[in-house]
Amino acid sequence: MTFYESHKKIEFLDRRLQREKTARIAAESILEAKSKEVYLSNQKLVKAVSDLEKLTIAVEQSPIIVLMTDIRGVVEYVNQSFTVISGYSKRQVVGKDIRSLGLILDKKPMEGIKYVMQNKALWQGEIQGTSVTKQVYKLKISISPILDKAQNITHFQYNCENVTLQKENELRIYNLAHHDSLTQLYNRFSINSILQQTIISAERNKSLMSVVFIDMDRFKQINDTHGHKVGDVLLQQVASRLSGTCKRKNDYIARIGGDEFLIILNDMQDVAFVALIAKAIVDVLSLPYFCEGQELRSSPSVGIAVYPNDGQSAEELVKNADAAMYHAKENGRRNYRFFTKELNKLVEEKNMLEKDLRQALDNNELELYYQPQIHLGDTLKFGVEALIRWRHAILGFVSPEKFIAIAEERGLIYELGGWVIETAFQQLINWSSVSEIPIKMAINISAKQIEDKRFVHDLRLLVDKYKIVPEMVELEITESIAMVNPQQSIKTLKEIRSLGFELAIDDFGTGYSSLSYIKNLPIQTLKLDRSFIDNLEEDIDNAKICKAAISLSHDLGLRFVAEGVETKGQAKYLTDNGCDVLQGYYFCRPVPASAALVFIRDYQTHSF
Ligand code: C2E
Ligand code: CA
Ligand code: CA
């Protein structure tokens, strides 16, 4: 080979080498790129696997039940939640037909499957399931289809949330909202909506329905004397006796206030049947109660309103049954009364008077009259009893017996009584500046006023405002006041007494209080009811009662007042037997302040 030839070959080889080198470099870079690609996709795969693992764990540990079946309903997968809630192990379930397991109590899921198959869409509902230990649980369930590429269903996926606790809580809240927690009867709120419903169906069926209002007699007294615990037990017994008496499917019983119960009796054949039930209620609730080892007595007053005659609306029916109940109470308690047209008139009149009474204060329609009291053999010669008068714009004078009761019933007495006290105080101050004779003032106080927490405080304010001498004021209370809540009333009366006021028991002899009880009250005066003074001259018994009451008062260190003295003979008998104070038409009727002063100034000591 010539040199030239060799050179050429070398040159050729060199070029080839160069080419191959370039090719290798290219191949190397491709390789590098490829391996980078492989690396990356490997990374992705690792991540995907880890994601899948996480997802599996998430599904497995989810508090939601996840269950998958194939198209035939054979279970392929369940998560842990399922085993926890149902008590079945995975092995007991996987591979089995979901319907054969008895997991699901109702038919709803089958309807769901049908829906999913037809619509290829999600179905949701609520079902009941039962566990291995036969515990029933409630599930919120959704069933969704799993589709292949051709949009054919291959599997069903069940997601279920255990809502047992939530449902129980909902039920508890519902019960709390609709039932009385002490007796488990319906409460005021729910009986009202039940009543509205029953009115609609009674109207539709043209059937007779009645509302029965029950109030336990003297329950407050039992509560106050024996404590709330005993009172609660009694109310529970009342509730169970009512449930035992009114147990037809359509009877609804509610406790709507402290000792107030309401019953709806549906589909009554006739009113006589309602009366039969009312009588049974009165009888059964009047039987003795055994509470906390004590035997207690109470009875019900029952009022009945019948739909449609006695009212069209729930409100009206309850109001009228309530009015009938009041009527039963007034008629000696322990009985029942139907609402009547006359009662209706009475209620309407009461409503009207209440409305007018609210305005009477503002319209200056109220006035105080004063009836003189003659003090016999006392350094103090005269007293007066302040008696309220209402001059109604249309009706003229309305009897206080009538409107005071309304004011008490309808929550007006505190304001009204406050006006009386203030007006009487003003009069007292006025007299003390114009009259040379000292005059003592007696003021009637209703039990409801004394029971009001503001009373003592407000009384003190008025004493300061008018600078009156409390010793010149006697507050008249009835026996019944101290009967309602003896401990509390005695405490309040003592506070009033410590302010300097005197206290008198009014209408003595008409209440039920025992003498030992009267002895415990911080009172100074006993005022015998005027019914005993009446016909005292003809009725030997009344005369004896007066005489005995006078000596009793003196034994207890009390002043004795006779009111309603109408004749000279009565006045003489009472004076002869040691009565301390006389009051009545025989001396003077209740009159306006100026006339009372004239009487007192002109009065010459009578000799009997
Ligand atoms: P009460 O406290 O027993 O008052 C005595 C009632 O007997 C008064 O009736 C009086 O006019 C009447 N009366 C006085 N002397 C005689 C008499 O010789 N014969 C007869 N038959 N009656 C006589 P009034 O004024 O109609 O008051 C009735 C009731 O109304 C009072 O009975 C009292 O319970 C209540 N009342 C009157 N004013 C007030 C008041 O300001 N506050 C409160 N809470 N109740 C009052
Ligand atoms: Ca009185
Ligand atoms: Ca009286």
XYZ file of C-alpha atoms and ligand atoms in Angstrom:
656
model
C 0.000 0.000 0.000
C 1.402 3.289 -1.049
C 1.788 6.051 1.409
C -0.915 7.921 -0.360
C -3.159 4.894 -0.089
C -2.389 4.444 3.540
C -3.021 8.102 4.215
C -6.363 7.874 2.505
C -7.325 4.811 4.559
C -6.332 6.534 7.741
C -8.307 9.535 6.701
C -11.289 7.274 5.959
C -10.967 5.472 9.257
C -10.693 8.688 11.074
C -13.836 10.015 9.485
C -15.632 6.787 10.349
C -14.384 7.072 13.860
C -15.649 10.610 13.995
C -19.017 9.553 12.669
C -19.267 6.708 15.083
C -18.315 8.989 17.908
C -21.029 11.431 16.936
C -23.488 8.576 16.643
C -22.456 7.289 20.071
C -22.835 10.691 21.620
C -26.281 10.959 20.058
C -27.150 7.498 21.249
C -25.849 8.302 24.679
C -27.960 11.435 24.906
C -31.003 9.538 23.714
C -30.245 6.912 26.271
C -29.915 9.543 28.934
C -33.213 11.085 27.937
C -34.862 7.686 27.865
C -33.536 6.710 31.204
C -34.694 10.026 32.598
C -38.103 9.253 31.194
C -38.072 5.815 32.739
C -37.015 7.315 36.026
C -39.798 9.826 35.957
C -42.465 7.338 35.058
C -41.121 5.106 37.745
C -41.502 7.952 40.222
C -45.058 8.468 39.021
C -45.792 4.809 39.447
C -44.423 4.837 42.975
C -46.581 7.837 43.770
C -49.617 6.250 42.178
C -49.103 3.098 44.199
C -48.681 5.114 47.360
C -51.764 7.176 46.533
C -53.694 4.019 45.920
C -52.513 2.628 49.224
C -53.574 5.817 50.968
C -56.902 5.729 49.252
C -57.406 2.116 50.257
C -56.568 2.967 53.848
C -58.901 5.949 53.685
C -61.742 3.833 52.349
C -60.941 1.035 54.739
C -60.881 3.331 57.752
C -63.662 5.677 56.704
C -66.457 6.004 59.254
C -68.783 5.613 56.292
C -69.665 2.082 55.354
C -68.377 1.297 51.876
C -69.674 -1.887 50.280
C -69.405 -3.079 46.718
C -71.347 -5.805 44.996
C -71.269 -7.079 41.485
C -74.267 -6.735 39.244
C -75.905 -9.809 40.816
C -75.562 -8.425 44.321
C -72.649 -10.599 45.395
C -70.487 -8.670 47.842
C -66.951 -8.061 46.600
C -65.756 -5.551 49.116
C -66.689 -4.136 52.509
C -64.655 -1.833 54.682
C -63.990 -1.925 58.414
C -66.868 0.374 59.315
C -69.220 -2.236 58.018
C -67.784 -4.926 60.238
C -67.826 -2.607 63.236
C -71.449 -1.565 62.809
C -72.907 -4.867 61.620
C -70.808 -7.215 63.692
C -70.211 -9.435 60.633
C -66.607 -10.249 59.679
C -65.490 -9.545 56.144
C -65.224 -13.275 55.545
C -68.862 -13.788 56.512
C -69.955 -11.284 53.922
C -67.618 -11.186 50.936
C -68.816 -13.608 48.268
C -72.372 -13.715 49.654
C -75.508 -12.296 48.155
C -76.236 -9.067 49.986
C -79.935 -10.001 50.245
C -79.197 -13.272 51.977
C -77.439 -11.622 54.885
C -80.448 -10.070 56.579
C -78.450 -6.908 57.061
C -81.125 -4.729 55.726
C -84.519 -4.805 57.324
C -86.665 -2.996 54.873
C -87.356 -3.231 51.218
C -86.152 0.230 50.358
C -82.667 -0.714 49.076
C -84.215 -3.079 46.527
C -86.261 -0.196 45.252
C -83.009 1.738 45.178
C -81.281 -0.901 43.078
C -84.180 -0.875 40.643
C -83.881 2.891 40.364
C -80.111 2.757 39.843
C -80.496 0.085 37.128
C -83.141 2.040 35.299
C -81.541 5.461 35.547
C -77.867 4.615 35.890
C -77.804 7.277 38.536
C -77.320 7.655 42.288
C -80.123 6.659 44.703
C -80.306 7.908 48.296
C -82.490 6.945 51.212
C -82.692 5.942 54.839
C -82.915 2.349 55.956
C -82.866 0.236 59.062
C -80.299 -2.484 59.449
C -79.737 -5.127 62.047
C -76.460 -6.325 63.475
C -75.367 -9.885 64.320
C -76.545 -9.208 67.889
C -79.917 -8.124 66.460
C -79.326 -4.505 67.321
C -81.221 -2.229 65.027
C -79.331 0.647 63.516
C -80.333 3.405 61.171
C -78.363 4.159 58.028
C -78.359 6.935 55.540
C -77.562 5.084 52.348
C -76.564 5.941 48.800
C -76.239 3.405 46.001
C -74.338 4.320 42.866
C -73.619 2.360 39.707
C -70.124 1.572 38.491
C -70.057 1.604 34.699
C -67.667 0.115 32.164
C -66.547 1.830 28.957
C -69.699 0.707 27.177
C -71.760 2.314 29.952
C -72.934 -1.019 31.291
C -73.314 -1.453 35.014
C -70.727 -3.818 36.365
C -70.995 -3.114 40.071
C -73.002 -1.306 42.719
C -71.339 0.793 45.325
C -73.086 1.322 48.670
C -72.076 4.178 50.917
C -73.856 4.177 54.259
C -73.645 6.564 57.164
C -74.646 5.335 60.605
C -77.207 7.882 61.814
C -78.570 5.851 64.750
C -77.252 8.262 67.389
C -78.261 11.296 65.418
C -81.770 9.871 65.018
C -81.945 9.092 68.722
C -80.896 12.641 69.505
C -83.425 14.008 67.090
C -86.090 11.899 68.777
C -84.944 13.051 72.195
C -85.104 16.692 71.119
C -88.503 16.088 69.550
C -89.743 14.524 72.765
C -88.338 17.348 74.845
C -90.014 19.877 72.628
C -93.329 18.051 72.544
C -93.629 16.381 75.921
C -93.715 17.469 79.496
C -90.565 16.150 81.102
C -92.176 15.467 84.477
C -95.152 13.401 83.327
C -94.216 12.451 79.742
C -97.614 13.743 78.667
C -97.874 16.190 75.776
C -96.968 19.747 76.641
C -98.882 22.943 75.967
C -97.149 23.504 72.672
C -97.908 20.121 71.147
C -101.447 19.742 72.490
C -102.263 23.005 70.816
C -101.191 21.775 67.404
C -102.921 18.430 68.028
C -106.067 20.345 68.888
C -105.853 22.303 65.670
C -105.555 19.042 63.739
C -108.443 17.421 65.611
C -110.667 20.392 64.895
C -109.998 19.943 61.188
C -110.824 16.237 61.274
C -113.858 16.740 63.530
C -115.082 19.280 61.023
C -114.466 16.884 58.136
C -116.096 13.907 59.868
C -118.860 15.995 61.411
C -117.970 14.360 64.720
C -118.165 15.554 68.303
C -114.938 16.484 70.039
C -114.387 17.915 73.486
C -111.699 19.733 75.344
C -111.440 18.909 79.037
C -109.615 21.337 81.295
C -108.471 19.996 84.656
C -107.061 21.933 87.560
C -106.051 20.215 90.784
C -107.631 21.757 93.867
C -105.312 23.335 96.417
C -102.264 21.899 94.742
C -100.159 24.933 95.596
C -100.851 24.308 99.236
C -99.609 20.713 98.976
C -96.536 21.902 97.128
C -95.788 24.553 99.714
C -96.414 22.375 102.747
C -94.806 19.155 101.567
C -92.225 20.429 99.109
C -91.829 20.290 95.364
C -90.614 16.707 95.350
C -93.870 15.466 96.841
C -95.819 17.788 94.546
C -94.015 16.346 91.527
C -94.812 12.782 92.559
C -98.461 13.722 92.967
C -98.541 15.249 89.497
C -96.992 12.098 88.051
C -99.701 10.045 89.720
C -102.352 12.376 88.331
C -100.820 11.866 84.889
C -100.847 8.105 85.147
C -104.421 8.041 86.458
C -105.514 10.218 83.555
C -103.718 7.939 81.116
C -105.505 4.990 82.713
C -108.874 6.703 82.409
C -108.625 8.140 78.900
C -106.979 5.381 76.957
C -108.852 5.320 73.673
C -106.664 5.689 70.625
C -107.915 9.187 69.950
C -107.557 10.630 73.426
C -104.750 13.102 73.909
C -103.583 14.137 77.347
C -101.324 17.061 78.136
C -99.953 18.891 81.113
C -100.186 22.546 80.219
C -99.166 24.236 83.446
C -98.156 23.499 87.026
C -101.256 21.556 88.034
C -103.280 22.070 84.874
C -104.067 19.276 82.476
C -105.857 19.274 79.163
C -107.507 16.328 77.468
C -108.834 16.102 73.936
C -111.569 13.511 73.563
C -112.226 12.686 69.925
C -115.171 11.052 68.224
C -117.539 11.243 71.169
C -120.934 9.646 70.530
C -122.772 12.244 72.582
C -122.332 14.749 75.354
C -123.586 12.245 77.934
C -120.554 10.112 77.186
C -118.274 13.100 77.788
C -119.987 13.621 81.137
C -119.343 9.985 82.002
C -115.644 10.392 81.359
C -115.544 13.691 83.255
C -117.145 11.987 86.238
C -114.629 9.144 86.029
C -111.815 11.732 86.004
C -113.210 13.495 89.066
C -113.572 10.181 90.906
C -110.184 8.773 90.072
C -108.286 11.998 90.789
C -110.029 12.366 94.154
C -108.660 9.070 95.476
C -105.852 9.455 98.009
C -102.300 9.883 96.742
C -99.312 8.192 98.300
C -96.235 10.301 97.813
C -92.919 9.696 99.494
C -94.535 7.778 102.323
C -97.317 10.260 102.928
C -100.996 10.038 102.164
C -102.248 13.197 100.477
C -105.667 14.334 99.398
C -106.485 16.422 96.391
C -109.269 16.590 93.861
C -109.814 18.056 90.431
C -112.034 20.823 89.120
C -112.958 19.959 85.572
C -114.298 22.179 82.800
C -115.525 20.953 79.426
C -115.997 22.693 76.089
C -117.482 20.775 73.173
C -116.692 21.368 69.516
C -118.395 22.818 67.517
C -120.986 24.266 69.934
C -118.678 25.906 72.449
C -116.024 27.270 70.151
C -114.608 27.061 66.655
C -110.918 27.613 67.281
C -108.437 25.843 69.532
C -107.938 29.042 71.472
C -111.639 29.567 72.045
C -112.249 25.971 73.097
C -109.433 26.030 75.638
C -110.537 29.408 76.955
C -114.102 28.213 77.398
C -113.087 24.907 78.970
C -110.972 26.994 81.340
C -113.966 29.211 82.153
C -116.080 26.114 82.820
C -113.316 24.828 85.095
C -113.405 28.099 87.055
C -117.120 27.633 87.372
C -116.547 24.134 88.769
C -114.118 25.606 91.303
C -116.579 28.269 92.346
C -119.159 25.545 92.833
C -117.207 23.880 95.577
C -114.444 22.131 93.595
C -114.183 18.341 93.084
C -116.693 18.376 90.252
C -117.065 19.060 86.551
C -118.960 21.692 84.613
C -119.864 22.052 80.976
C -119.390 25.348 79.283
C -122.804 26.972 78.880
C -124.296 29.929 77.120
C -124.735 31.663 80.481
C -121.102 31.030 81.242
C -120.298 32.427 77.862
C -122.130 35.607 78.770
C -120.305 35.721 82.069
C -116.948 35.287 80.359
C -117.756 37.973 77.848
C -118.791 40.323 80.583
C -115.590 39.571 82.457
C -113.517 40.212 79.346
C -115.251 43.495 78.834
C -114.836 44.567 82.439
C -111.188 43.600 82.340
C -110.650 45.760 79.291
C -112.458 48.704 80.878
C -110.731 48.213 84.195
C -107.362 48.578 82.523
C -108.439 52.009 81.382
C -110.284 52.970 84.542
C -107.088 53.948 86.317
C -106.078 56.323 83.541
C -109.591 57.677 83.135
C -109.936 58.603 86.791
C -112.950 56.359 87.163
C -111.727 54.933 90.450
C -112.309 56.508 93.803
C -111.895 55.566 97.441
C -114.824 55.708 99.816
C -114.301 55.562 103.550
C -116.481 53.829 106.090
C -116.007 55.051 109.662
C -115.161 52.654 112.451
C -116.105 53.495 116.002
C -113.471 52.586 118.558
C -115.171 51.869 121.881
C -113.270 52.698 125.025
C -110.085 53.410 123.205
C -107.869 56.476 123.324
C -108.069 56.364 119.566
C -111.658 57.206 118.667
C -112.013 56.653 114.971
C -110.861 54.642 112.116
C -112.037 54.297 108.538
C -111.928 51.419 106.097
C -110.961 52.471 102.599
C -113.271 50.836 100.078
C -112.709 51.151 96.368
C -115.427 52.436 94.057
C -115.503 52.244 90.298
C -117.814 54.580 88.465
C -118.027 52.975 85.043
C -118.807 55.445 82.260
C -121.780 53.376 81.030
C -122.544 50.846 83.734
C -122.354 53.274 86.668
C -121.060 51.846 89.940
C -119.622 48.358 89.556
C -119.462 46.293 92.729
C -115.928 45.807 94.039
C -116.793 42.182 94.800
C -117.082 41.764 91.057
C -114.168 43.742 89.686
C -111.662 42.957 92.434
C -112.085 39.271 91.571
C -111.492 40.069 87.901
C -108.446 42.153 88.742
C -107.096 39.242 90.774
C -107.836 36.705 88.090
C -106.405 38.768 85.247
C -103.265 40.042 86.933
C -104.396 43.624 87.482
C -104.665 43.601 91.239
C -101.099 44.650 91.974
C -101.456 47.885 90.082
C -104.967 48.498 91.315
C -104.066 47.687 94.926
C -101.035 49.950 94.634
C -103.279 52.785 93.577
C -105.541 52.123 96.595
C -102.628 52.188 99.029
C -101.162 55.382 97.576
C -104.539 57.145 97.507
C -105.306 56.088 101.082
C -101.893 57.330 102.235
C -102.495 60.681 100.570
C -105.862 60.912 102.318
C -104.302 60.059 105.644
C -101.766 62.878 105.275
C -104.524 65.228 104.171
C -106.638 64.406 107.244
C -103.716 64.688 109.598
C -103.359 68.313 108.550
C -107.071 69.235 108.607
C -108.539 67.034 111.331
C -107.946 67.620 114.998
C -109.135 64.059 115.622
C -106.594 61.363 114.687
C -107.995 58.890 112.163
C -106.704 55.426 111.573
C -106.843 53.958 108.075
C -107.761 50.365 107.253
C -106.828 49.186 103.735
C -107.889 45.948 102.081
C -105.002 43.983 100.652
C -105.479 41.067 98.329
C -103.501 37.851 98.827
C -102.035 38.288 95.351
C -100.468 41.580 96.440
C -98.779 40.031 99.458
C -97.518 37.157 97.321
C -95.856 39.629 94.980
C -92.149 39.955 95.674
C -92.241 43.732 95.163
C -94.828 44.372 97.864
C -92.726 45.161 100.942
C -90.257 47.186 98.924
C -92.978 49.266 97.268
C -94.760 49.762 100.582
C -91.571 51.143 102.107
C -91.157 53.525 99.165
C -94.671 54.898 99.735
C -94.058 55.319 103.468
C -90.990 57.421 102.638
C -92.757 59.336 99.902
C -95.735 60.447 102.033
C -94.005 60.363 105.412
C -96.953 58.540 106.897
C -96.936 56.970 110.333
C -97.346 53.234 109.597
C -98.869 52.661 113.045
C -101.901 54.606 111.807
C -102.481 52.104 109.000
C -104.043 48.696 109.360
C -103.787 46.309 106.443
C -106.718 43.910 106.149
C -105.945 40.496 104.776
C -108.180 37.469 104.558
C -107.478 34.152 106.199
C -106.926 32.548 102.838
C -103.798 34.578 102.162
C -101.874 32.900 104.852
C -103.193 29.507 103.734
C -101.587 29.460 100.332
C -97.948 29.571 101.288
C -97.838 29.785 105.078
C -94.074 30.070 105.562
C -93.599 32.704 102.904
C -96.703 34.688 103.876
C -95.768 34.757 107.531
C -92.307 35.992 106.576
C -93.781 38.797 104.446
C -96.339 39.700 107.099
C -93.545 39.956 109.669
C -91.632 42.285 107.374
C -94.724 44.454 106.950
C -95.235 44.416 110.684
C -91.634 45.447 111.280
C -92.267 48.531 109.163
C -94.810 49.499 111.825
C -98.063 48.626 110.039
C -100.825 46.843 111.885
C -102.424 43.763 110.427
C -106.004 42.546 110.617
C -107.633 39.285 109.586
C -110.698 40.214 107.534
C -113.843 38.124 107.099
C -112.824 35.925 109.997
C -114.858 32.729 110.212
C -115.350 32.219 106.507
C -111.973 30.619 105.843
C -110.625 27.310 106.920
C -107.749 28.405 109.091
C -107.279 26.781 112.446
C -106.866 28.821 115.580
C -103.375 27.519 116.168
C -102.601 28.886 112.774
C -104.099 32.327 113.439
C -102.029 32.415 116.601
C -98.855 32.224 114.539
C -99.692 35.252 112.414
C -98.257 38.626 113.442
C -101.705 40.233 113.600
C -103.306 42.745 115.957
C -106.938 42.625 114.895
C -109.632 40.083 114.160
C -112.528 41.211 112.007
C -115.475 38.875 112.216
C -117.274 38.335 108.946
C -120.449 40.357 108.688
C -122.572 37.255 108.058
C -122.293 36.473 111.784
C -123.430 39.955 112.779
C -126.380 39.742 110.438
C -129.525 38.574 112.281
C -127.536 38.223 115.446
C -130.621 39.271 117.358
C -132.792 36.497 115.920
C -130.229 33.764 115.558
C -129.018 32.565 118.906
C -126.174 30.625 117.288
C -124.768 33.710 115.605
C -124.982 35.588 118.880
C -123.032 32.829 120.562
C -120.428 32.832 117.819
C -119.944 36.586 118.184
C -119.538 36.292 121.913
C -117.079 33.432 121.601
C -115.105 35.212 118.880
C -114.778 38.304 121.057
C -113.438 36.376 124.018
C -111.171 34.372 121.734
C -109.698 37.581 120.302
C -109.053 38.911 123.744
C -107.469 35.646 124.839
C -105.086 35.991 121.916
C -104.459 39.640 122.757
C -106.232 40.844 119.628
C -108.564 43.742 118.995
C -112.046 42.662 117.885
C -113.868 44.453 115.086
C -117.498 43.815 114.162
C -118.433 44.907 110.650
C -121.824 45.016 109.015
C -123.526 46.398 112.102
C -126.930 47.508 110.872
C -129.082 47.845 113.963
C -129.014 49.378 117.364
C -129.637 45.958 118.891
C -126.588 44.487 117.181
C -124.434 47.401 118.287
C -125.655 47.021 121.870
C -125.108 43.255 122.014
C -121.580 43.610 120.647
C -120.714 46.482 122.961
C -122.080 44.619 125.979
C -119.951 41.630 125.116
C -116.720 43.568 124.908
C -116.363 44.282 121.204
C -113.635 46.862 120.568
C -114.607 48.406 117.236
C -117.936 48.745 115.436
C -118.468 49.377 111.749
C -121.630 49.265 109.693
C -124.532 51.014 108.023
C -126.041 51.653 111.443
C -123.367 54.279 111.942
C -122.397 55.262 108.462
C -122.245 53.869 104.964
C -118.987 54.054 103.023
C -118.815 57.698 101.874
C -116.380 60.048 100.122
C -113.502 61.388 102.236
C -115.090 64.730 103.014
C -118.334 63.140 104.199
C -116.388 60.706 106.366
C -114.671 63.613 108.066
C -118.011 65.357 108.630
C -119.375 62.176 110.231
C -116.392 61.856 112.524
C -116.535 65.500 113.601
C -120.262 65.366 114.283
C -120.306 61.975 115.968
C -121.606 62.034 119.523
C -120.803 59.049 121.620
C -123.809 56.787 121.502
C -125.070 55.143 124.568
C -126.674 51.806 124.004
P -114.964 43.796 102.930
O -113.516 44.025 103.092
O -115.573 42.769 103.800
O -115.630 45.189 103.071
C -116.780 45.396 103.753
C -117.953 45.413 102.844
O -119.138 45.421 103.609
C -118.004 46.657 101.968
O -118.561 46.310 100.737
C -118.978 47.542 102.743
O -119.614 48.502 101.941
C -119.949 46.516 103.254
N -120.659 46.974 104.446
C -120.250 47.838 105.400
N -121.173 47.984 106.334
C -122.199 47.197 105.994
C -123.470 46.919 106.594
O -123.850 47.419 107.642
N -124.272 46.036 105.949
C -123.911 45.468 104.795
N -124.758 44.603 104.221
N -122.731 45.695 104.192
C -121.882 46.560 104.818
P -117.933 46.801 99.410
O -117.417 48.167 99.557
O -118.918 46.504 98.361
O -116.689 45.871 99.263
C -116.832 44.544 99.057
C -115.534 43.831 99.137
O -114.684 44.245 98.093
C -114.784 44.156 100.381
O -115.276 43.390 101.421
C -113.409 43.776 99.976
O -113.243 42.381 100.069
C -113.372 44.173 98.539
N -112.723 45.482 98.417
C -113.236 46.699 98.501
N -112.277 47.631 98.340
C -111.133 46.980 98.155
C -109.788 47.378 97.935
O -109.444 48.551 97.910
N -108.866 46.404 97.780
C -109.198 45.081 97.827
N -108.248 44.182 97.658
N -110.442 44.674 98.050
C -111.403 45.609 98.208
Ca -112.254 44.680 104.626
Ca -114.902 41.960 105.731
